[in-house]
């Protein structure tokens, strides 16, 4: 499939166009334009809800952990923190981390239901 994306830079008003090509294993009956569009847009949901939060809140891109299973392990721990805070009603992850840090010996354990 071919996806044409248009982006407007809010500061300058400049419009740019990007063409993206993708391959799918869906059959022609399964791969309607609507379904392919939903699948392509769903990738941005993951990016915005998880990867962006991990990078901005935990500075993941600046992490010095680069060898062995360290990067995967840290990503798992960051995901655990994000998902646990969201399950307890924190919409802003940075604010949730600050809230937990005010009582570092009890609040993180409370969030994980560890007594």
JSON list of C-alpha atoms in Angstrom, two decimals:
[
{"chain": "A", "resi": 1, "resn": "UNK", "atom": "CA", "xyz": [0.00, 0.00, 0.00]},
{"chain": "A", "resi": 2, "resn": "UNK", "atom": "CA", "xyz": [1.01, 3.62, -0.38]},
{"chain": "A", "resi": 3, "resn": "UNK", "atom": "CA", "xyz": [0.26, 6.18, 2.31]},
{"chain": "A", "resi": 4, "resn": "UNK", "atom": "CA", "xyz": [0.51, 9.91, 1.63]},
{"chain": "A", "resi": 5, "resn": "UNK", "atom": "CA", "xyz": [1.00, 12.00, 4.75]},
{"chain": "A", "resi": 6, "resn": "UNK", "atom": "CA", "xyz": [0.74, 15.76, 4.91]},
{"chain": "A", "resi": 7, "resn": "UNK", "atom": "CA", "xyz": [2.20, 17.71, 7.81]},
{"chain": "A", "resi": 8, "resn": "UNK", "atom": "CA", "xyz": [1.88, 21.40, 8.59]},
{"chain": "A", "resi": 9, "resn": "UNK", "atom": "CA", "xyz": [4.60, 23.05, 10.66]},
{"chain": "A", "resi": 10, "resn": "UNK", "atom": "CA", "xyz": [2.60, 25.21, 13.08]},
{"chain": "A", "resi": 11, "resn": "UNK", "atom": "CA", "xyz": [5.44, 27.69, 13.55]},
{"chain": "A", "resi": 12, "resn": "UNK", "atom": "CA", "xyz": [6.06, 28.44, 9.87]},
{"chain": "A", "resi": 13, "resn": "UNK", "atom": "CA", "xyz": [2.89, 27.19, 8.17]},
{"chain": "A", "resi": 14, "resn": "UNK", "atom": "CA", "xyz": [5.01, 25.12, 5.78]},
{"chain": "A", "resi": 15, "resn": "UNK", "atom": "CA", "xyz": [3.27, 22.00, 4.47]},
{"chain": "A", "resi": 16, "resn": "UNK", "atom": "CA", "xyz": [5.37, 18.94, 3.71]},
{"chain": "A", "resi": 17, "resn": "UNK", "atom": "CA", "xyz": [4.36, 15.65, 2.12]},
{"chain": "A", "resi": 18, "resn": "UNK", "atom": "CA", "xyz": [5.71, 12.20, 2.90]},
{"chain": "A", "resi": 19, "resn": "UNK", "atom": "CA", "xyz": [5.06, 9.00, 0.96]},
{"chain": "A", "resi": 20, "resn": "UNK", "atom": "CA", "xyz": [5.26, 5.73, 2.88]},
{"chain": "A", "resi": 21, "resn": "UNK", "atom": "CA", "xyz": [5.02, 2.25, 1.36]},
{"chain": "A", "resi": 22, "resn": "UNK", "atom": "CA", "xyz": [3.93, -0.78, 3.37]},
{"chain": "A", "resi": 23, "resn": "UNK", "atom": "CA", "xyz": [3.51, -4.50, 2.78]},
{"chain": "A", "resi": 24, "resn": "UNK", "atom": "CA", "xyz": [0.87, -6.62, 4.48]},
{"chain": "A", "resi": 25, "resn": "UNK", "atom": "CA", "xyz": [0.10, -10.32, 4.62]},
{"chain": "A", "resi": 26, "resn": "UNK", "atom": "CA", "xyz": [-3.66, -9.64, 4.58]},
{"chain": "A", "resi": 27, "resn": "UNK", "atom": "CA", "xyz": [-5.59, -11.00, 1.63]},
{"chain": "A", "resi": 28, "resn": "UNK", "atom": "CA", "xyz": [-7.19, -8.58, -0.82]},
{"chain": "A", "resi": 29, "resn": "UNK", "atom": "CA", "xyz": [-10.58, -9.32, 0.78]},
{"chain": "A", "resi": 30, "resn": "UNK", "atom": "CA", "xyz": [-9.23, -8.51, 4.28]},
{"chain": "A", "resi": 31, "resn": "UNK", "atom": "CA", "xyz": [-7.24, -5.44, 3.24]},
{"chain": "A", "resi": 32, "resn": "UNK", "atom": "CA", "xyz": [-9.89, -2.81, 2.66]},
{"chain": "A", "resi": 33, "resn": "UNK", "atom": "CA", "xyz": [-8.67, 0.80, 2.49]},
{"chain": "A", "resi": 34, "resn": "UNK", "atom": "CA", "xyz": [-10.51, 1.54, 5.74]},
{"chain": "A", "resi": 35, "resn": "UNK", "atom": "CA", "xyz": [-8.85, -1.35, 7.57]},
{"chain": "A", "resi": 36, "resn": "UNK", "atom": "CA", "xyz": [-5.39, -0.49, 6.26]},
{"chain": "A", "resi": 37, "resn": "UNK", "atom": "CA", "xyz": [-5.91, 3.12, 7.30]},
{"chain": "A", "resi": 38, "resn": "UNK", "atom": "CA", "xyz": [-6.95, 2.06, 10.82]},
{"chain": "A", "resi": 39, "resn": "UNK", "atom": "CA", "xyz": [-3.90, -0.19, 11.10]},
{"chain": "A", "resi": 40, "resn": "UNK", "atom": "CA", "xyz": [-1.53, 2.57, 9.94]},
{"chain": "A", "resi": 41, "resn": "UNK", "atom": "CA", "xyz": [-3.05, 5.11, 12.37]},
{"chain": "A", "resi": 42, "resn": "UNK", "atom": "CA", "xyz": [-2.98, 2.63, 15.27]},
{"chain": "A", "resi": 43, "resn": "UNK", "atom": "CA", "xyz": [0.82, 2.65, 15.15]},
{"chain": "A", "resi": 44, "resn": "UNK", "atom": "CA", "xyz": [0.75, 6.32, 16.17]},
{"chain": "A", "resi": 45, "resn": "UNK", "atom": "CA", "xyz": [-1.37, 5.43, 19.21]},
{"chain": "A", "resi": 46, "resn": "UNK", "atom": "CA", "xyz": [1.43, 3.18, 20.43]},
{"chain": "A", "resi": 47, "resn": "UNK", "atom": "CA", "xyz": [4.02, 5.86, 19.69]},
{"chain": "A", "resi": 48, "resn": "UNK", "atom": "CA", "xyz": [2.10, 8.59, 21.50]},
{"chain": "A", "resi": 49, "resn": "UNK", "atom": "CA", "xyz": [0.95, 6.57, 24.51]},
{"chain": "A", "resi": 50, "resn": "UNK", "atom": "CA", "xyz": [4.14, 4.65, 25.20]},
{"chain": "A", "resi": 51, "resn": "UNK", "atom": "CA", "xyz": [7.32, 5.53, 23.32]},
{"chain": "A", "resi": 52, "resn": "UNK", "atom": "CA", "xyz": [6.85, 9.29, 23.59]},
{"chain": "A", "resi": 53, "resn": "UNK", "atom": "CA", "xyz": [6.16, 8.99, 27.33]},
{"chain": "A", "resi": 54, "resn": "UNK", "atom": "CA", "xyz": [9.18, 6.74, 27.86]},
{"chain": "A", "resi": 55, "resn": "UNK", "atom": "CA", "xyz": [11.42, 9.19, 26.06]},
{"chain": "A", "resi": 56, "resn": "UNK", "atom": "CA", "xyz": [10.15, 12.43, 27.58]},
{"chain": "A", "resi": 57, "resn": "UNK", "atom": "CA", "xyz": [9.56, 11.22, 31.14]},
{"chain": "A", "resi": 58, "resn": "UNK", "atom": "CA", "xyz": [12.40, 8.73, 31.49]},
{"chain": "A", "resi": 59, "resn": "UNK", "atom": "CA", "xyz": [14.82, 10.24, 28.90]},
{"chain": "A", "resi": 60, "resn": "UNK", "atom": "CA", "xyz": [15.06, 6.80, 27.29]},
{"chain": "A", "resi": 61, "resn": "UNK", "atom": "CA", "xyz": [16.87, 8.02, 24.16]},
{"chain": "A", "resi": 62, "resn": "UNK", "atom": "CA", "xyz": [19.64, 9.47, 26.35]},
{"chain": "A", "resi": 63, "resn": "UNK", "atom": "CA", "xyz": [20.06, 6.25, 28.36]},
{"chain": "A", "resi": 64, "resn": "UNK", "atom": "CA", "xyz": [23.63, 4.93, 28.64]},
{"chain": "A", "resi": 65, "resn": "UNK", "atom": "CA", "xyz": [22.37, 1.35, 29.02]},
{"chain": "A", "resi": 66, "resn": "UNK", "atom": "CA", "xyz": [23.28, -0.26, 25.70]},
{"chain": "A", "resi": 67, "resn": "UNK", "atom": "CA", "xyz": [24.70, -3.74, 26.26]},
{"chain": "A", "resi": 68, "resn": "UNK", "atom": "CA", "xyz": [23.27, -7.19, 26.81]},
{"chain": "A", "resi": 69, "resn": "UNK", "atom": "CA", "xyz": [19.65, -7.37, 27.87]},
{"chain": "A", "resi": 70, "resn": "UNK", "atom": "CA", "xyz": [19.88, -4.06, 29.74]},
{"chain": "A", "resi": 71, "resn": "UNK", "atom": "CA", "xyz": [17.90, -1.94, 27.23]},
{"chain": "A", "resi": 72, "resn": "UNK", "atom": "CA", "xyz": [15.05, -4.49, 27.04]},
{"chain": "A", "resi": 73, "resn": "UNK", "atom": "CA", "xyz": [14.97, -4.89, 30.82]},
{"chain": "A", "resi": 74, "resn": "UNK", "atom": "CA", "xyz": [14.83, -1.14, 31.39]},
{"chain": "A", "resi": 75, "resn": "UNK", "atom": "CA", "xyz": [12.09, -0.73, 28.75]},
{"chain": "A", "resi": 76, "resn": "UNK", "atom": "CA", "xyz": [10.09, -3.42, 30.59]},
{"chain": "A", "resi": 77, "resn": "UNK", "atom": "CA", "xyz": [10.53, -1.64, 33.93]},
{"chain": "A", "resi": 78, "resn": "UNK", "atom": "CA", "xyz": [9.54, 1.70, 32.40]},
{"chain": "A", "resi": 79, "resn": "UNK", "atom": "CA", "xyz": [6.45, 0.10, 30.85]},
{"chain": "A", "resi": 80, "resn": "UNK", "atom": "CA", "xyz": [5.57, -1.41, 34.24]},
{"chain": "A", "resi": 81, "resn": "UNK", "atom": "CA", "xyz": [5.82, 2.02, 35.87]},
{"chain": "A", "resi": 82, "resn": "UNK", "atom": "CA", "xyz": [3.72, 3.71, 33.17]},
{"chain": "A", "resi": 83, "resn": "UNK", "atom": "CA", "xyz": [1.01, 1.04, 33.14]},
{"chain": "A", "resi": 84, "resn": "UNK", "atom": "CA", "xyz": [0.84, 0.84, 36.94]},
{"chain": "A", "resi": 85, "resn": "UNK", "atom": "CA", "xyz": [0.43, 4.61, 37.24]},
{"chain": "A", "resi": 86, "resn": "UNK", "atom": "CA", "xyz": [-2.27, 4.61, 34.54]},
{"chain": "A", "resi": 87, "resn": "UNK", "atom": "CA", "xyz": [-4.13, 1.78, 36.30]},
{"chain": "A", "resi": 88, "resn": "UNK", "atom": "CA", "xyz": [-4.23, 3.92, 39.42]},
{"chain": "A", "resi": 89, "resn": "UNK", "atom": "CA", "xyz": [-5.72, 6.91, 37.59]},
{"chain": "A", "resi": 90, "resn": "UNK", "atom": "CA", "xyz": [-2.63, 8.98, 36.81]},
{"chain": "A", "resi": 91, "resn": "UNK", "atom": "CA", "xyz": [-3.09, 10.53, 33.39]},
{"chain": "A", "resi": 92, "resn": "UNK", "atom": "CA", "xyz": [0.15, 12.51, 33.61]},
{"chain": "A", "resi": 93, "resn": "UNK", "atom": "CA", "xyz": [2.99, 10.02, 34.15]},
{"chain": "A", "resi": 94, "resn": "UNK", "atom": "CA", "xyz": [5.54, 12.64, 35.26]},
{"chain": "A", "resi": 95, "resn": "UNK", "atom": "CA", "xyz": [3.11, 13.93, 37.90]},
{"chain": "A", "resi": 96, "resn": "UNK", "atom": "CA", "xyz": [2.40, 10.35, 39.00]},
{"chain": "A", "resi": 97, "resn": "UNK", "atom": "CA", "xyz": [6.11, 9.68, 39.43]},
{"chain": "A", "resi": 98, "resn": "UNK", "atom": "CA", "xyz": [6.49, 12.85, 41.48]},
{"chain": "A", "resi": 99, "resn": "UNK", "atom": "CA", "xyz": [3.51, 11.84, 43.63]},
{"chain": "A", "resi": 100, "resn": "UNK", "atom": "CA", "xyz": [5.05, 8.40, 44.27]},
{"chain": "A", "resi": 101, "resn": "UNK", "atom": "CA", "xyz": [8.43, 9.96, 45.07]},
{"chain": "A", "resi": 102, "resn": "UNK", "atom": "CA", "xyz": [7.02, 12.03, 47.97]},
{"chain": "A", "resi": 103, "resn": "UNK", "atom": "CA", "xyz": [6.87, 8.85, 50.05]},
{"chain": "A", "resi": 104, "resn": "UNK", "atom": "CA", "xyz": [9.40, 6.59, 48.30]},
{"chain": "A", "resi": 105, "resn": "UNK", "atom": "CA", "xyz": [9.23, 3.78, 50.85]},
{"chain": "A", "resi": 106, "resn": "UNK", "atom": "CA", "xyz": [5.46, 3.31, 50.79]},
{"chain": "A", "resi": 107, "resn": "UNK", "atom": "CA", "xyz": [3.72, 4.78, 47.72]},
{"chain": "A", "resi": 108, "resn": "UNK", "atom": "CA", "xyz": [5.46, 2.65, 45.05]},
{"chain": "A", "resi": 109, "resn": "UNK", "atom": "CA", "xyz": [4.64, -0.47, 47.08]},
{"chain": "A", "resi": 110, "resn": "UNK", "atom": "CA", "xyz": [1.02, 0.69, 47.46]},
{"chain": "A", "resi": 111, "resn": "UNK", "atom": "CA", "xyz": [0.76, 1.12, 43.69]},
{"chain": "A", "resi": 112, "resn": "UNK", "atom": "CA", "xyz": [1.95, -2.46, 43.22]},
{"chain": "A", "resi": 113, "resn": "UNK", "atom": "CA", "xyz": [-0.35, -3.74, 45.99]},
{"chain": "A", "resi": 114, "resn": "UNK", "atom": "CA", "xyz": [2.65, -4.94, 48.00]},
{"chain": "A", "resi": 115, "resn": "UNK", "atom": "CA", "xyz": [2.14, -4.56, 51.73]}
]
